Amino acid sequence: MNKRRPTTYKEDYRDSLDENHKIIYDLFVKYKPESNIFIETGCHLGSGITKAINAGYTKIFSCDINMPRVDHCINLINEMDNIPSNFEPWIYNCTSAEYLTHLLPTIDTGVTFWLDAHDEGGGVPLFEELALIKKLFKNNTSTIIMDDVSLYISEKGLSAIQTIITDINPDYTFEFIDTNRTDSILIAYIS
């Protein structure tokens, strides 16, 4: 039996996704900065990484507290066809706070953040991740996409998230997307 390998042909890839994953993929495409840098917290089984690769990001940073998931994502990337020659994946086994503390001061260009670390032994570090972005990241105009917010954050918490993000830059605009799953996505971007 032949093992089906993920492709990097954008149209074929997008067509292979269900409607919810198409929404996320389209966000990654829409907010891809010229730097082509994607920063994710919580790699899980590589869904975000695969979408980012197919969206055209060439430098991807991710982390997970679960080492088998990190290994899985590294193997997933190694099995993909048509990876660009300038592609650089960096996947770390650590908490998102440790990861962002070391990574953020080293980058000064625009990025797309995909904040998706939660539960499974790591709690819900979104507030801590945003505080680190505010404190350590040099570029305060990068797009911040947060997944699963309604699963873990109350309506009052959403207001608190928006306050933290407007402390990073008061020019952020917010969009809330209900993906017809049990969760939703909050996007902070500069118009």
GROMACS .gro file of N, CA, C and O in nm, residues 15-124:
model
  440
   15ASP      N    1  -0.801   2.229  -0.165
   15ASP     CA    2  -0.918   2.147  -0.200
   15ASP      C    3  -0.931   2.024  -0.111
   15ASP      O    4  -1.040   1.971  -0.094
   16SER      N    5  -0.820   1.978  -0.054
   16SER     CA    6  -0.823   1.858   0.030
   16SER      C    7  -0.873   1.887   0.172
   16SER      O    8  -0.898   1.795   0.249
   17LEU      N    9  -0.888   2.014   0.207
   17LEU     CA   10  -0.925   2.051   0.343
   17LEU      C   11  -1.077   2.058   0.360
   17LEU      O   12  -1.149   2.091   0.267
   18ASP      N   13  -1.122   2.033   0.484
   18ASP     CA   14  -1.264   2.056   0.514
   18ASP      C   15  -1.285   2.207   0.528
   18ASP      O   16  -1.189   2.284   0.529
   19GLU      N   17  -1.409   2.249   0.538
   19GLU     CA   18  -1.440   2.393   0.538
   19GLU      C   19  -1.373   2.468   0.652
   19GLU      O   20  -1.326   2.580   0.635
   20ASN      N   21  -1.367   2.409   0.771
   20ASN     CA   22  -1.304   2.476   0.885
   20ASN      C   23  -1.155   2.496   0.862
   20ASN      O   24  -1.101   2.602   0.893
   21HIS      N   25  -1.089   2.395   0.809
   21HIS     CA   26  -0.945   2.407   0.785
   21HIS      C   27  -0.915   2.499   0.667
   21HIS      O   28  -0.810   2.562   0.663
   22LYS      N   29  -1.008   2.510   0.572
   22LYS     CA   30  -0.991   2.608   0.464
   22LYS      C   31  -0.991   2.750   0.521
   22LYS      O   32  -0.915   2.835   0.476
   23ILE      N   33  -1.075   2.777   0.620
   23ILE     CA   34  -1.079   2.908   0.684
   23ILE      C   35  -0.943   2.943   0.742
   23ILE      O   36  -0.889   3.052   0.720
   24ILE      N   37  -0.885   2.849   0.815
   24ILE     CA   38  -0.754   2.872   0.878
   24ILE      C   39  -0.647   2.890   0.770
   24ILE      O   40  -0.566   2.984   0.777
   25TYR      N   41  -0.645   2.802   0.672
   25TYR     CA   42  -0.547   2.812   0.563
   25TYR      C   43  -0.558   2.949   0.496
   25TYR      O   44  -0.457   3.016   0.471
   26ASP      N   45  -0.680   2.992   0.465
   26ASP     CA   46  -0.701   3.121   0.399
   26ASP      C   47  -0.650   3.237   0.485
   26ASP      O   48  -0.599   3.336   0.433
   27LEU      N   49  -0.663   3.226   0.617
   27LEU     CA   50  -0.609   3.329   0.706
   27LEU      C   51  -0.457   3.333   0.697
   27LEU      O   52  -0.396   3.440   0.694
   28PHE      N   53  -0.395   3.216   0.693
   28PHE     CA   54  -0.249   3.210   0.683
   28PHE      C   55  -0.203   3.275   0.552
   28PHE      O   56  -0.103   3.347   0.549
   29VAL      N   57  -0.275   3.250   0.444
   29VAL     CA   58  -0.241   3.310   0.314
   29VAL      C   59  -0.262   3.462   0.322
   29VAL      O   60  -0.176   3.540   0.281
   30LYS      N   61  -0.376   3.503   0.373
   30LYS     CA   62  -0.412   3.644   0.377
   30LYS      C   63  -0.312   3.728   0.457
   30LYS      O   64  -0.279   3.840   0.419
   31TYR      N   65  -0.263   3.674   0.567
   31TYR     CA   66  -0.179   3.753   0.658
   31TYR      C   67  -0.030   3.718   0.647
   31TYR      O   68   0.048   3.754   0.735
   32LYS      N   69   0.010   3.652   0.541
   32LYS     CA   70   0.152   3.616   0.524
   32LYS      C   71   0.233   3.742   0.498
   32LYS      O   72   0.210   3.812   0.401
   33PRO      N   73   0.328   3.772   0.586
   33PRO     CA   74   0.410   3.892   0.566
   33PRO      C   75   0.519   3.868   0.462
   33PRO      O   76   0.548   3.753   0.426
   34GLU      N   77   0.579   3.976   0.416
   34GLU     CA   78   0.689   3.964   0.320
   34GLU      C   79   0.803   3.880   0.374
   34GLU      O   80   0.875   3.816   0.299
   35SER      N   81   0.820   3.879   0.505
   35SER     CA   82   0.929   3.802   0.566
   35SER      C   83   0.906   3.652   0.555
   35SER      O   84   0.998   3.573   0.573
   36ASN      N   85   0.782   3.610   0.529
   36ASN     CA   86   0.745   3.468   0.519
   36ASN      C   87   0.770   3.391   0.648
   36ASN      O   88   0.794   3.270   0.646
   37ILE      N   89   0.764   3.458   0.763
   37ILE     CA   90   0.790   3.393   0.892
   37ILE      C   91   0.657   3.362   0.961
   37ILE      O   92   0.570   3.447   0.975
   38PHE      N   93   0.646   3.237   1.008
   38PHE     CA   94   0.528   3.186   1.077
   38PHE      C   95   0.574   3.138   1.214
   38PHE      O   96   0.668   3.057   1.224
   39ILE      N   97   0.511   3.186   1.320
   39ILE     CA   98   0.544   3.145   1.456
   39ILE      C   99   0.420   3.084   1.519
   39ILE      O  100   0.318   3.150   1.532
   40GLU      N  101   0.432   2.957   1.557
   40GLU     CA  102   0.319   2.882   1.612
   40GLU      C  103   0.353   2.835   1.753
   40GLU      O  104   0.466   2.799   1.782
   41THR      N  105   0.253   2.834   1.839
   41THR     CA  106   0.268   2.768   1.969
   41THR      C  107   0.175   2.648   1.970
   41THR      O  108   0.057   2.660   1.936
   42GLY      N  109   0.228   2.533   2.003
   42GLY     CA  110   0.149   2.409   2.005
   42GLY      C  111   0.139   2.345   1.868
   42GLY      O  112   0.040   2.362   1.799
   43CYS      N  113   0.242   2.270   1.828
   43CYS     CA  114   0.241   2.210   1.693
   43CYS      C  115   0.145   2.093   1.680
   43CYS      O  116   0.104   2.059   1.569
   44HIS      N  117   0.109   2.029   1.790
   44HIS     CA  118   0.019   1.913   1.790
   44HIS      C  119   0.063   1.812   1.684
   44HIS      O  120   0.173   1.760   1.692
   45LEU      N  121  -0.019   1.783   1.585
   45LEU     CA  122   0.016   1.682   1.483
   45LEU      C  123   0.054   1.744   1.349
   45LEU      O  124   0.057   1.677   1.247
   46GLY      N  125   0.082   1.875   1.349
   46GLY     CA  126   0.137   1.938   1.230
   46GLY      C  127   0.039   2.004   1.136
   46GLY      O  128   0.076   2.048   1.028
   47SER      N  129  -0.086   2.015   1.176
   47SER     CA  130  -0.186   2.077   1.089
   47SER      C  131  -0.151   2.222   1.058
   47SER      O  132  -0.160   2.266   0.943
   48GLY      N  133  -0.114   2.299   1.159
   48GLY     CA  134  -0.077   2.439   1.138
   48GLY      C  135   0.048   2.451   1.053
   48GLY      O  136   0.056   2.535   0.963
   49ILE      N  137   0.146   2.367   1.081
   49ILE     CA  138   0.272   2.369   1.005
   49ILE      C  139   0.245   2.337   0.858
   49ILE      O  140   0.294   2.405   0.768
   50THR      N  141   0.165   2.234   0.833
   50THR     CA  142   0.134   2.194   0.695
   50THR      C  143   0.062   2.306   0.622
   50THR      O  144   0.094   2.337   0.506
   51LYS      N  145  -0.033   2.370   0.687
   51LYS     CA  146  -0.103   2.483   0.626
   51LYS      C  147  -0.006   2.597   0.597
   51LYS      O  148  -0.013   2.660   0.491
   52ALA      N  149   0.082   2.627   0.690
   52ALA     CA  150   0.178   2.736   0.672
   52ALA      C  151   0.273   2.708   0.555
   52ALA      O  152   0.302   2.797   0.474
   53ILE      N  153   0.320   2.586   0.544
   53ILE     CA  154   0.407   2.550   0.432
   53ILE      C  155   0.333   2.570   0.301
   53ILE      O  156   0.384   2.630   0.206
   54ASN      N  157   0.212   2.519   0.295
   54ASN     CA  158   0.133   2.530   0.172
   54ASN      C  159   0.090   2.673   0.143
   54ASN      O  160   0.062   2.708   0.028
   55ALA      N  161   0.085   2.758   0.245
   55ALA     CA  162   0.052   2.899   0.226
   55ALA      C  163   0.173   2.979   0.177
   55ALA      O  164   0.159   3.095   0.142
   56GLY      N  165   0.290   2.917   0.177
   56GLY     CA  166   0.409   2.982   0.123
   56GLY      C  167   0.508   3.035   0.224
   56GLY      O  168   0.606   3.100   0.187
   57TYR      N  169   0.487   3.008   0.353
   57TYR     CA  170   0.585   3.050   0.452
   57TYR      C  171   0.711   2.967   0.434
   57TYR      O  172   0.703   2.845   0.413
   58THR      N  173   0.827   3.031   0.442
   58THR     CA  174   0.952   2.958   0.424
   58THR      C  175   1.033   2.946   0.553
   58THR      O  176   1.129   2.871   0.558
   59LYS      N  177   0.994   3.018   0.656
   59LYS     CA  178   1.061   3.005   0.786
   59LYS      C  179   0.952   2.983   0.890
   59LYS      O  180   0.871   3.071   0.915
   60ILE      N  181   0.951   2.864   0.947
   60ILE     CA  182   0.845   2.825   1.040
   60ILE      C  183   0.907   2.787   1.174
   60ILE      O  184   0.998   2.705   1.181
   61PHE      N  185   0.855   2.850   1.279
   61PHE     CA  186   0.896   2.820   1.416
   61PHE      C  187   0.775   2.763   1.488
   61PHE      O  188   0.664   2.817   1.478
   62SER      N  189   0.795   2.654   1.561
   62SER     CA  190   0.686   2.594   1.637
   62SER      C  191   0.741   2.527   1.761
   62SER      O  192   0.863   2.508   1.775
   63CYS      N  193   0.651   2.490   1.851
   63CYS     CA  194   0.692   2.420   1.972
   63CYS      C  195   0.578   2.333   2.021
   63CYS      O  196   0.463   2.350   1.980
   64ASP      N  197   0.612   2.240   2.107
   64ASP     CA  198   0.512   2.159   2.176
   64ASP      C  199   0.577   2.101   2.300
   64ASP      O  200   0.698   2.072   2.300
   65ILE      N  201   0.499   2.082   2.406
   65ILE     CA  202   0.554   2.024   2.528
   65ILE      C  203   0.565   1.871   2.518
   65ILE      O  204   0.626   1.808   2.601
   66ASN      N  205   0.509   1.815   2.414
   66ASN     CA  206   0.504   1.671   2.393
   66ASN      C  207   0.608   1.632   2.287
   66ASN      O  208   0.589   1.660   2.169
   67MET      N  209   0.718   1.567   2.328
   67MET     CA  210   0.826   1.533   2.235
   67MET      C  211   0.780   1.441   2.121
   67MET      O  212   0.823   1.461   2.007
   68PRO      N  213   0.695   1.342   2.143
   68PRO     CA  214   0.649   1.262   2.028
   68PRO      C  215   0.580   1.346   1.921
   68PRO      O  216   0.590   1.317   1.802
   69ARG      N  217   0.510   1.451   1.961
   69ARG     CA  218   0.447   1.540   1.861
   69ARG      C  219   0.553   1.620   1.784
   69ARG      O  220   0.538   1.643   1.664
   70VAL      N  221   0.655   1.666   1.853
   70VAL     CA  222   0.764   1.736   1.785
   70VAL      C  223   0.827   1.642   1.683
   70VAL      O  224   0.847   1.680   1.566
   71ASP      N  225   0.858   1.520   1.725
   71ASP     CA  226   0.916   1.421   1.632
   71ASP      C  227   0.822   1.395   1.514
   71ASP      O  228   0.865   1.386   1.400
   72HIS      N  229   0.693   1.382   1.543
   72HIS     CA  230   0.594   1.359   1.437
   72HIS      C  231   0.597   1.472   1.335
   72HIS      O  232   0.596   1.449   1.214
   73CYS      N  233   0.601   1.596   1.382
   73CYS     CA  234   0.600   1.711   1.290
   73CYS      C  235   0.728   1.719   1.208
   73CYS      O  236   0.724   1.752   1.089
   74ILE      N  237   0.840   1.688   1.269
   74ILE     CA  238   0.967   1.685   1.194
   74ILE      C  239   0.960   1.579   1.085
   74ILE      O  240   0.997   1.604   0.970
   75ASN      N  241   0.910   1.462   1.119
   75ASN     CA  242   0.896   1.356   1.019
   75ASN      C  243   0.795   1.395   0.910
   75ASN      O  244   0.817   1.365   0.791
   76LEU      N  245   0.688   1.460   0.947
   76LEU     CA  246   0.588   1.505   0.851
   76LEU      C  247   0.650   1.599   0.748
   76LEU      O  248   0.631   1.583   0.627
   77ILE      N  249   0.728   1.694   0.795
   77ILE     CA  250   0.796   1.787   0.704
   77ILE      C  251   0.893   1.713   0.615
   77ILE      O  252   0.900   1.738   0.494
   78ASN      N  253   0.968   1.620   0.671
   78ASN     CA  254   1.067   1.545   0.592
   78ASN      C  255   1.003   1.460   0.483
   78ASN      O  256   1.068   1.428   0.384
   79GLU      N  257   0.877   1.424   0.501
   79GLU     CA  258   0.808   1.341   0.401
   79GLU      C  259   0.737   1.422   0.294
   79GLU      O  260   0.688   1.366   0.197
   80MET      N  261   0.731   1.554   0.311
   80MET     CA  262   0.656   1.637   0.216
   80MET      C  263   0.733   1.653   0.085
   80MET      O  264   0.855   1.662   0.083
   81ASP      N  265   0.657   1.658  -0.024
   81ASP     CA  266   0.713   1.685  -0.155
   81ASP      C  267   0.721   1.835  -0.178
   81ASP      O  268   0.645   1.912  -0.121
   82ASN      N  269   0.811   1.873  -0.265
   82ASN     CA  270   0.821   2.012  -0.311
   82ASN      C  271   0.845   2.115  -0.201
   82ASN      O  272   0.792   2.226  -0.209
   83ILE      N  273   0.922   2.082  -0.102
   83ILE     CA  274   0.958   2.181  -0.001
   83ILE      C  275   1.055   2.279  -0.067
   83ILE      O  276   1.151   2.238  -0.130
   84PRO      N  277   1.031   2.410  -0.055
   84PRO     CA  278   1.122   2.507  -0.117
   84PRO      C  279   1.264   2.492  -0.064
   84PRO      O  280   1.285   2.456   0.052
   85SER      N  281   1.363   2.518  -0.147
   85SER     CA  282   1.502   2.501  -0.106
   85SER      C  283   1.540   2.595   0.007
   85SER      O  284   1.631   2.566   0.084
   86ASN      N  285   1.471   2.708   0.020
   86ASN     CA  286   1.502   2.804   0.127
   86ASN      C  287   1.416   2.783   0.252
   86ASN      O  288   1.413   2.867   0.340
   87PHE      N  289   1.348   2.669   0.261
   87PHE     CA  290   1.260   2.642   0.374
   87PHE      C  291   1.340   2.611   0.499
   87PHE      O  292   1.433   2.532   0.497
   88GLU      N  293   1.302   2.674   0.611
   88GLU     CA  294   1.370   2.653   0.740
   88GLU      C  295   1.268   2.624   0.849
   88GLU      O  296   1.201   2.715   0.897
   89PRO      N  297   1.254   2.498   0.890
   89PRO     CA  298   1.166   2.469   1.004
   89PRO      C  299   1.247   2.463   1.134
   89PRO      O  300   1.359   2.412   1.137
   90TRP      N  301   1.192   2.516   1.240
   90TRP     CA  302   1.252   2.511   1.372
   90TRP      C  303   1.141   2.469   1.469
   90TRP      O  304   1.052   2.547   1.498
   91ILE      N  305   1.147   2.345   1.517
   91ILE     CA  306   1.043   2.294   1.605
   91ILE      C  307   1.108   2.251   1.737
   91ILE      O  308   1.200   2.170   1.737
   92TYR      N  309   1.059   2.308   1.845
   92TYR     CA  310   1.121   2.289   1.975
   92TYR      C  311   1.030   2.212   2.071
   92TYR      O  312   0.908   2.227   2.066
   93ASN      N  313   1.092   2.136   2.160
   93ASN     CA  314   1.021   2.065   2.265
   93ASN      C  315   1.036   2.145   2.395
   93ASN      O  316   1.137   2.136   2.464
   94CYS      N  317   0.936   2.228   2.423
   94CYS     CA  318   0.937   2.310   2.543
   94CYS      C  319   0.801   2.376   2.558
   94CYS      O  320   0.714   2.362   2.471
   95THR      N  321   0.782   2.450   2.665
   95THR     CA  322   0.658   2.524   2.681
   95THR      C  323   0.659   2.644   2.587
   95THR      O  324   0.766   2.690   2.544
   96SER      N  325   0.543   2.696   2.559
   96SER     CA  326   0.537   2.812   2.470
   96SER      C  327   0.605   2.934   2.533
   96SER      O  328   0.665   3.015   2.462
   97ALA      N  329   0.599   2.947   2.664
   97ALA     CA  330   0.664   3.060   2.731
   97ALA      C  331   0.816   3.052   2.716
   97ALA      O  332   0.882   3.152   2.685
   98GLU      N  333   0.873   2.933   2.738
   98GLU     CA  334   1.018   2.916   2.720
   98GLU      C  335   1.057   2.946   2.576
   98GLU      O  336   1.155   3.017   2.550
   99TYR      N  337   0.980   2.894   2.485
   99TYR     CA  338   1.005   2.908   2.343
   99TYR      C  339   1.001   3.055   2.300
   99TYR      O  340   1.093   3.106   2.236
  100LEU      N  341   0.894   3.125   2.336
  100LEU     CA  342   0.880   3.265   2.296
  100LEU      C  343   0.985   3.354   2.363
  100LEU      O  344   1.034   3.449   2.304
  101THR      N  345   1.020   3.323   2.487
  101THR     CA  346   1.121   3.401   2.559
  101THR      C  347   1.254   3.401   2.484
  101THR      O  348   1.321   3.505   2.475
  102HIS      N  349   1.291   3.288   2.428
  102HIS     CA  350   1.418   3.279   2.355
  102HIS      C  351   1.406   3.325   2.210
  102HIS      O  352   1.499   3.385   2.156
  103LEU      N  353   1.293   3.300   2.147
  103LEU     CA  354   1.277   3.329   2.005
  103LEU      C  355   1.248   3.476   1.975
  103LEU      O  356   1.309   3.535   1.885
  104LEU      N  357   1.155   3.535   2.045
  104LEU     CA  358   1.106   3.668   2.007
  104LEU      C  359   1.213   3.777   1.998
  104LEU      O  360   1.210   3.857   1.905
  105PRO      N  361   1.311   3.782   2.090
  105PRO     CA  362   1.412   3.888   2.077
  105PRO      C  363   1.502   3.873   1.952
  105PRO      O  364   1.572   3.967   1.916
  106THR      N  365   1.498   3.759   1.888
  106THR     CA  366   1.587   3.735   1.772
  106THR      C  367   1.524   3.776   1.639
  106THR      O  368   1.590   3.770   1.536
  107ILE      N  369   1.397   3.815   1.639
  107ILE     CA  370   1.326   3.847   1.515
  107ILE      C  371   1.277   3.991   1.521
  107ILE      O  372   1.213   4.031   1.618
  108ASP      N  373   1.305   4.067   1.416
  108ASP     CA  374   1.259   4.206   1.415
  108ASP      C  375   1.172   4.240   1.294
  108ASP      O  376   1.137   4.355   1.273
  109THR      N  377   1.136   4.141   1.215
  109THR     CA  378   1.049   4.164   1.100
  109THR      C  379   0.907   4.120   1.132
  109THR      O  380   0.883   4.057   1.235
  110GLY      N  381   0.815   4.148   1.043
  110GLY     CA  382   0.678   4.105   1.062
  110GLY      C  383   0.666   3.954   1.053
  110GLY      O  384   0.739   3.888   0.979
  111VAL      N  385   0.574   3.899   1.129
  111VAL     CA  386   0.548   3.755   1.129
  111VAL      C  387   0.396   3.734   1.137
  111VAL      O  388   0.321   3.828   1.165
  112THR      N  389   0.355   3.613   1.114
  112THR     CA  390   0.219   3.571   1.147
  112THR      C  391   0.229   3.479   1.268
  112THR      O  392   0.299   3.378   1.264
  113PHE      N  393   0.163   3.517   1.376
  113PHE     CA  394   0.156   3.433   1.495
  113PHE      C  395   0.031   3.345   1.485
  113PHE      O  396  -0.076   3.392   1.452
  114TRP      N  397   0.047   3.217   1.519
  114TRP     CA  398  -0.064   3.123   1.533
  114TRP      C  399  -0.053   3.070   1.675
  114TRP      O  400   0.027   2.979   1.703
  115LEU      N  401  -0.128   3.129   1.766
  115LEU     CA  402  -0.121   3.092   1.908
  115LEU      C  403  -0.226   2.985   1.934
  115LEU      O  404  -0.346   3.012   1.933
  116ASP      N  405  -0.177   2.863   1.957
  116ASP     CA  406  -0.266   2.747   1.964
  116ASP      C  407  -0.222   2.648   2.072
  116ASP      O  408  -0.257   2.531   2.068
  117ALA      N  409  -0.142   2.694   2.169
  117ALA     CA  410  -0.100   2.606   2.278
  117ALA      C  411  -0.206   2.608   2.387
  117ALA      O  412  -0.250   2.715   2.428
  118HIS      N  413  -0.248   2.491   2.429
  118HIS     CA  414  -0.346   2.485   2.538
  118HIS      C  415  -0.361   2.344   2.589
  118HIS      O  416  -0.340   2.246   2.518
  119ASP      N  417  -0.398   2.336   2.715
  119ASP     CA  418  -0.429   2.211   2.786
  119ASP      C  419  -0.321   2.105   2.773
  119ASP      O  420  -0.205   2.137   2.753
  120GLU      N  421  -0.358   1.982   2.787
  120GLU     CA  422  -0.269   1.866   2.779
  120GLU      C  423  -0.141   1.886   2.859
  120GLU      O  424  -0.032   1.862   2.812
  121GLY      N  425  -0.157   1.937   2.981
  121GLY     CA  426  -0.044   1.954   3.070
  121GLY      C  427   0.016   2.093   3.066
  121GLY      O  428   0.098   2.127   3.148
  122GLY      N  429  -0.026   2.176   2.972
  122GLY     CA  430   0.032   2.309   2.959
  122GLY      C  431  -0.061   2.421   2.996
  122GLY      O  432  -0.028   2.538   2.981
  123GLY      N  433  -0.181   2.389   3.044
  123GLY     CA  434  -0.276   2.494   3.078
  123GLY      C  435  -0.321   2.572   2.956
  123GLY      O  436  -0.325   2.520   2.846
  124VAL      N  437  -0.354   2.697   2.976
  124VAL     CA  438  -0.394   2.787   2.868
  124VAL      C  439  -0.301   2.908   2.875
  124VAL      O  440  -0.330   3.005   2.943
   0.00000   0.00000   0.00000
